[in-house]
Amino acid sequence: SQTIHQWPATLVQPVGSPLSLECTVEGTSNPNLYWYRQAAGRGLQLLFYSVGIGQISSEVPQNLSASRPQDRQFILSSKKLLLSDSGFYLCAWSPGVSGNQPQHFGDGTRLSIL
Amino acid sequence: AQKITQTQPGMFVQEKEAVTLDCTYDTSDPSYGLFWYKQPSSGEMIFLIYQGSYDQQNATEGRYSLNFQKARKSANLVISASQLGDSAMYFCAMSPNRDDKIIFGKGTRLHILP
């Protein structure tokens, strides 16, 4: 069966520090991969998605970036964090076929910027 | 434009009663999928149920069923015999067939009372 791992679970970082959140999927190949951010008590905002290695689509202009160095690995990064980057970050995957596929989520990372 | 609307920000329901969470959607795509997710206080997003726009029957998964009314563009989630563990945030979502992205509503927070 497929599993998705996301880490760390919680992270406290000072303003201006770098960020690296990692997500890996097991038990499937060529998945679509997604990064979302959720502000407290709010809905999900799609940040990035990827349909293949090295293919990244950005949904929201910001100081975050994403990379997919391997088929089942998706990384969210920042060179300098802002206070507004605080939130709950979720990684998700879906089968690599077009449309109508549910996304399956990792357990999330709670990021607090001080 | 694609849009999901959940008009109930919060609901309180007595344990063992049935619950209906409302969802309406807007799309010009002829083919699409509809999803419901549950987010407990721990944060993970749990996929509950899927309905395809061309499916003739309403989807069911255990105590969950989706009341799909295509002409009204509504996709309400029905939870039968509610349990304390059903207390969570519930998100309705939609994906057009041509796209790998899912659009989420803002969610409904459900409280099950003992």
Short mmCIF file of C-alpha atoms in Angstrom, two decimals:
data_model
loop_
_atom_site.label_atom_id
_atom_site.label_comp_id
_atom_site.label_asym_id
_atom_site.label_seq_id
_atom_site.Cartn_x
_atom_site.Cartn_y
_atom_site.Cartn_z
CA SER A 1 0.00 0.00 0.00
CA GLN A 2 1.03 3.59 -0.51
CA THR A 3 2.29 5.75 2.31
CA ILE A 4 3.41 9.33 2.54
CA HIS A 5 5.92 10.62 5.04
CA GLN A 6 6.42 14.24 5.90
CA TRP A 7 8.90 15.74 8.35
CA PRO A 8 9.54 17.39 10.66
CA ALA A 9 6.20 17.39 12.47
CA THR A 10 6.86 20.73 14.13
CA LEU A 11 9.45 23.42 13.51
CA VAL A 12 10.25 26.73 15.17
CA GLN A 13 12.47 29.02 13.13
CA PRO A 14 13.64 32.63 13.47
CA VAL A 15 12.80 35.20 10.83
CA GLY A 16 15.39 35.20 8.08
CA SER A 17 16.48 31.62 8.58
CA PRO A 18 16.31 28.99 5.80
CA LEU A 19 13.72 26.24 5.55
CA SER A 20 13.65 22.72 4.22
CA LEU A 21 10.61 20.47 4.57
CA GLU A 22 10.74 17.03 3.07
CA CYS A 23 8.07 14.68 1.82
CA THR A 24 8.45 11.17 0.44
CA VAL A 25 5.97 8.70 -0.96
CA GLU A 26 6.29 4.92 -0.91
CA GLY A 27 4.46 2.19 -2.74
CA THR A 28 3.75 4.01 -5.99
CA SER A 29 5.63 5.45 -8.93
CA ASN A 30 5.19 8.65 -10.95
CA PRO A 31 2.87 10.26 -8.42
CA ASN A 32 1.67 13.83 -8.64
CA LEU A 33 2.97 15.70 -5.61
CA TYR A 34 1.60 18.79 -3.91
CA TRP A 35 2.52 21.30 -1.19
CA TYR A 36 -0.26 23.16 0.63
CA ARG A 37 -0.28 25.76 3.38
CA GLN A 38 -3.11 26.14 5.87
CA ALA A 39 -3.37 29.20 8.09
CA ALA A 40 -4.97 28.65 11.50
CA GLY A 41 -8.68 27.89 11.14
CA ARG A 42 -8.58 28.39 7.39
CA GLY A 43 -8.77 26.32 4.23
CA LEU A 44 -5.93 24.92 2.16
CA GLN A 45 -3.86 27.02 -0.20
CA LEU A 46 -2.03 25.16 -2.97
CA LEU A 47 1.58 26.33 -3.13
CA PHE A 48 3.28 23.99 -5.60
CA TYR A 49 2.55 20.85 -7.53
CA SER A 50 4.65 18.50 -9.59
CA VAL A 51 3.77 15.90 -12.21
CA GLY A 52 7.32 14.58 -12.61
CA ILE A 53 10.97 14.89 -11.64
CA GLY A 54 12.17 18.45 -12.03
CA GLN A 55 8.69 19.67 -13.05
CA ILE A 56 7.35 22.24 -10.60
CA SER A 57 4.33 24.50 -11.00
CA SER A 58 3.97 27.44 -8.64
CA GLU A 59 0.51 28.60 -7.72
CA VAL A 60 1.32 31.53 -5.45
CA PRO A 61 4.27 33.93 -5.85
CA GLN A 62 6.21 34.03 -2.59
CA ASN A 63 9.60 33.47 -1.06
CA LEU A 64 9.13 29.70 -1.04
CA SER A 65 10.36 27.24 -3.64
CA ALA A 66 9.91 23.54 -4.28
CA SER A 67 12.05 20.86 -5.83
CA ARG A 68 11.55 17.26 -6.87
CA PRO A 69 15.00 15.67 -7.07
CA GLN A 70 13.62 12.12 -7.19
CA ASP A 71 10.38 10.57 -8.39
CA ARG A 72 8.90 10.20 -4.91
CA GLN A 73 10.59 13.07 -3.08
CA PHE A 74 9.25 16.60 -2.81
CA ILE A 75 11.02 19.37 -0.92
CA LEU A 76 9.73 22.77 0.16
CA SER A 77 12.41 25.39 0.77
CA SER A 78 13.03 28.98 1.60
CA LYS A 79 16.25 30.97 1.77
CA LYS A 80 14.85 33.51 4.25
CA LEU A 81 11.68 32.92 6.20
CA LEU A 82 9.15 35.68 6.86
CA LEU A 83 6.71 35.96 9.75
CA SER A 84 3.91 35.38 7.24
CA ASP A 85 5.34 31.94 6.43
CA SER A 86 3.99 30.58 9.71
CA GLY A 87 1.32 27.94 9.22
CA PHE A 88 0.56 24.30 8.76
CA TYR A 89 2.20 22.76 5.71
CA LEU A 90 0.78 19.66 4.11
CA CYS A 91 2.28 17.44 1.44
CA ALA A 92 -0.01 15.29 -0.68
CA TRP A 93 0.19 12.80 -3.53
CA SER A 94 -2.22 11.49 -6.14
CA PRO A 95 -1.86 8.82 -8.84
CA GLY A 96 -0.14 10.17 -11.91
CA VAL A 97 -3.17 9.94 -14.17
CA SER A 98 -5.17 12.95 -15.17
CA GLY A 99 -8.11 14.23 -13.18
CA ASN A 100 -10.64 12.90 -10.72
CA GLN A 101 -8.09 11.41 -8.38
CA PRO A 102 -8.25 11.97 -4.62
CA GLN A 103 -5.15 13.36 -3.01
CA HIS A 104 -3.68 11.64 0.02
CA PHE A 105 -2.00 13.76 2.64
CA GLY A 106 0.93 13.50 5.00
CA ASP A 107 0.56 14.36 8.66
CA GLY A 108 1.72 17.95 8.15
CA THR A 109 4.37 20.26 9.57
CA ARG A 110 3.49 23.04 12.01
CA LEU A 111 5.88 25.89 11.26
CA SER A 112 6.20 28.79 13.68
CA ILE A 113 8.33 31.79 12.78
CA LEU A 114 9.66 33.88 15.66
CA ALA B 1 -14.35 29.87 -12.53
CA GLN B 2 -14.14 26.86 -10.24
CA LYS B 3 -15.52 27.41 -6.77
CA ILE B 4 -16.56 25.39 -3.72
CA THR B 5 -18.91 26.89 -1.14
CA GLN B 6 -19.50 25.53 2.34
CA THR B 7 -22.02 27.78 4.06
CA GLN B 8 -21.87 26.23 7.54
CA PRO B 9 -18.78 27.44 9.40
CA GLY B 10 -19.75 25.35 12.45
CA MET B 11 -22.30 22.76 13.52
CA PHE B 12 -23.24 21.16 16.83
CA VAL B 13 -24.94 17.77 16.68
CA GLN B 14 -26.00 15.29 19.34
CA GLU B 15 -24.21 11.97 19.32
CA LYS B 16 -25.96 9.21 17.32
CA GLU B 17 -27.89 11.70 15.19
CA ALA B 18 -27.37 11.96 11.45
CA VAL B 19 -25.47 14.97 10.13
CA THR B 20 -25.65 16.72 6.76
CA LEU B 21 -22.79 19.00 5.77
CA ASP B 22 -23.62 21.27 2.87
CA CYS B 23 -21.48 21.84 -0.20
CA THR B 24 -22.24 23.61 -3.45
CA TYR B 25 -19.86 23.96 -6.34
CA ASP B 26 -19.48 25.93 -9.52
CA THR B 27 -17.74 24.70 -12.63
CA SER B 28 -18.10 24.89 -16.38
CA ASP B 29 -16.32 21.58 -16.90
CA PRO B 30 -18.63 18.78 -18.05
CA SER B 31 -16.64 16.16 -16.16
CA TYR B 32 -15.34 16.50 -12.64
CA GLY B 33 -14.86 14.74 -9.34
CA LEU B 34 -16.12 15.70 -5.91
CA PHE B 35 -14.40 14.78 -2.64
CA TRP B 36 -14.85 15.12 1.08
CA TYR B 37 -11.99 15.23 3.57
CA LYS B 38 -11.93 15.12 7.37
CA GLN B 39 -9.33 17.04 9.37
CA PRO B 40 -9.21 16.17 13.09
CA SER B 41 -7.54 18.50 15.57
CA SER B 42 -4.27 16.62 15.03
CA GLY B 43 -4.15 18.14 11.54
CA GLU B 44 -3.96 15.28 9.09
CA MET B 45 -6.32 15.36 6.12
CA ILE B 46 -8.25 12.12 5.73
CA PHE B 47 -9.93 11.30 2.41
CA LEU B 48 -13.51 10.15 3.06
CA ILE B 49 -15.48 9.77 -0.14
CA TYR B 50 -15.49 10.46 -3.88
CA GLN B 51 -18.27 11.13 -6.40
CA GLY B 52 -17.77 11.36 -10.14
CA SER B 53 -19.94 13.76 -12.08
CA TYR B 54 -21.18 11.00 -14.36
CA ASP B 55 -21.86 8.50 -11.59
CA GLN B 56 -25.53 7.56 -11.56
CA GLN B 57 -25.63 6.53 -7.94
CA ASN B 58 -24.66 8.45 -4.84
CA ALA B 59 -21.36 7.34 -3.35
CA THR B 60 -21.33 5.58 0.01
CA GLU B 61 -18.45 4.57 2.29
CA GLY B 62 -19.54 3.03 5.57
CA ARG B 63 -21.34 5.71 7.58
CA TYR B 64 -20.55 8.34 4.95
CA SER B 65 -22.71 9.02 1.92
CA LEU B 66 -22.65 11.79 -0.61
CA ASN B 67 -25.97 13.33 -1.61
CA PHE B 68 -25.15 14.38 -5.16
CA GLN B 69 -27.65 16.64 -6.92
CA LYS B 70 -26.05 17.57 -10.21
CA ALA B 71 -28.68 20.01 -11.43
CA ARG B 72 -28.39 21.96 -8.19
CA LYS B 73 -24.59 21.59 -8.16
CA SER B 74 -24.63 20.32 -4.64
CA ALA B 75 -22.65 17.51 -3.01
CA ASN B 76 -23.68 17.25 0.61
CA LEU B 77 -21.97 14.82 2.96
CA VAL B 78 -24.24 12.75 5.17
CA ILE B 79 -22.82 11.06 8.26
CA SER B 80 -25.17 8.51 9.78
CA ALA B 81 -25.21 7.68 13.49
CA SER B 82 -22.63 10.30 14.45
CA GLN B 83 -19.90 9.46 16.94
CA LEU B 84 -17.75 11.61 19.22
CA GLY B 85 -14.78 10.81 16.98
CA ASP B 86 -16.53 12.54 14.08
CA SER B 87 -15.78 15.91 15.67
CA ALA B 88 -13.44 17.55 13.16
CA MET B 89 -13.17 20.01 10.32
CA TYR B 90 -14.72 18.77 7.06
CA PHE B 91 -13.68 20.01 3.64
CA CYS B 92 -15.55 19.62 0.38
CA ALA B 93 -13.36 19.64 -2.74
CA MET B 94 -13.63 19.40 -6.50
CA SER B 95 -11.32 18.43 -9.33
CA PRO B 96 -12.10 18.89 -13.02
CA ASN B 97 -11.25 15.87 -15.14
CA ARG B 98 -8.76 17.79 -17.21
CA ASP B 99 -6.74 18.88 -14.18
CA ASP B 100 -4.63 17.33 -11.48
CA LYS B 101 -5.47 20.02 -8.95
CA ILE B 102 -8.19 19.99 -6.31
CA ILE B 103 -10.08 23.08 -5.19
CA PHE B 104 -11.08 23.06 -1.52
CA GLY B 105 -13.91 24.79 0.27
CA LYS B 106 -13.29 26.71 3.49
CA GLY B 107 -14.58 23.89 5.63
CA THR B 108 -17.23 23.18 8.26
CA ARG B 109 -16.27 22.50 11.86
CA LEU B 110 -18.44 19.72 13.27
CA HIS B 111 -18.87 19.23 17.01
CA ILE B 112 -20.51 16.03 18.22
CA LEU B 113 -22.05 16.44 21.67
CA PRO B 114 -22.25 13.51 24.13
#
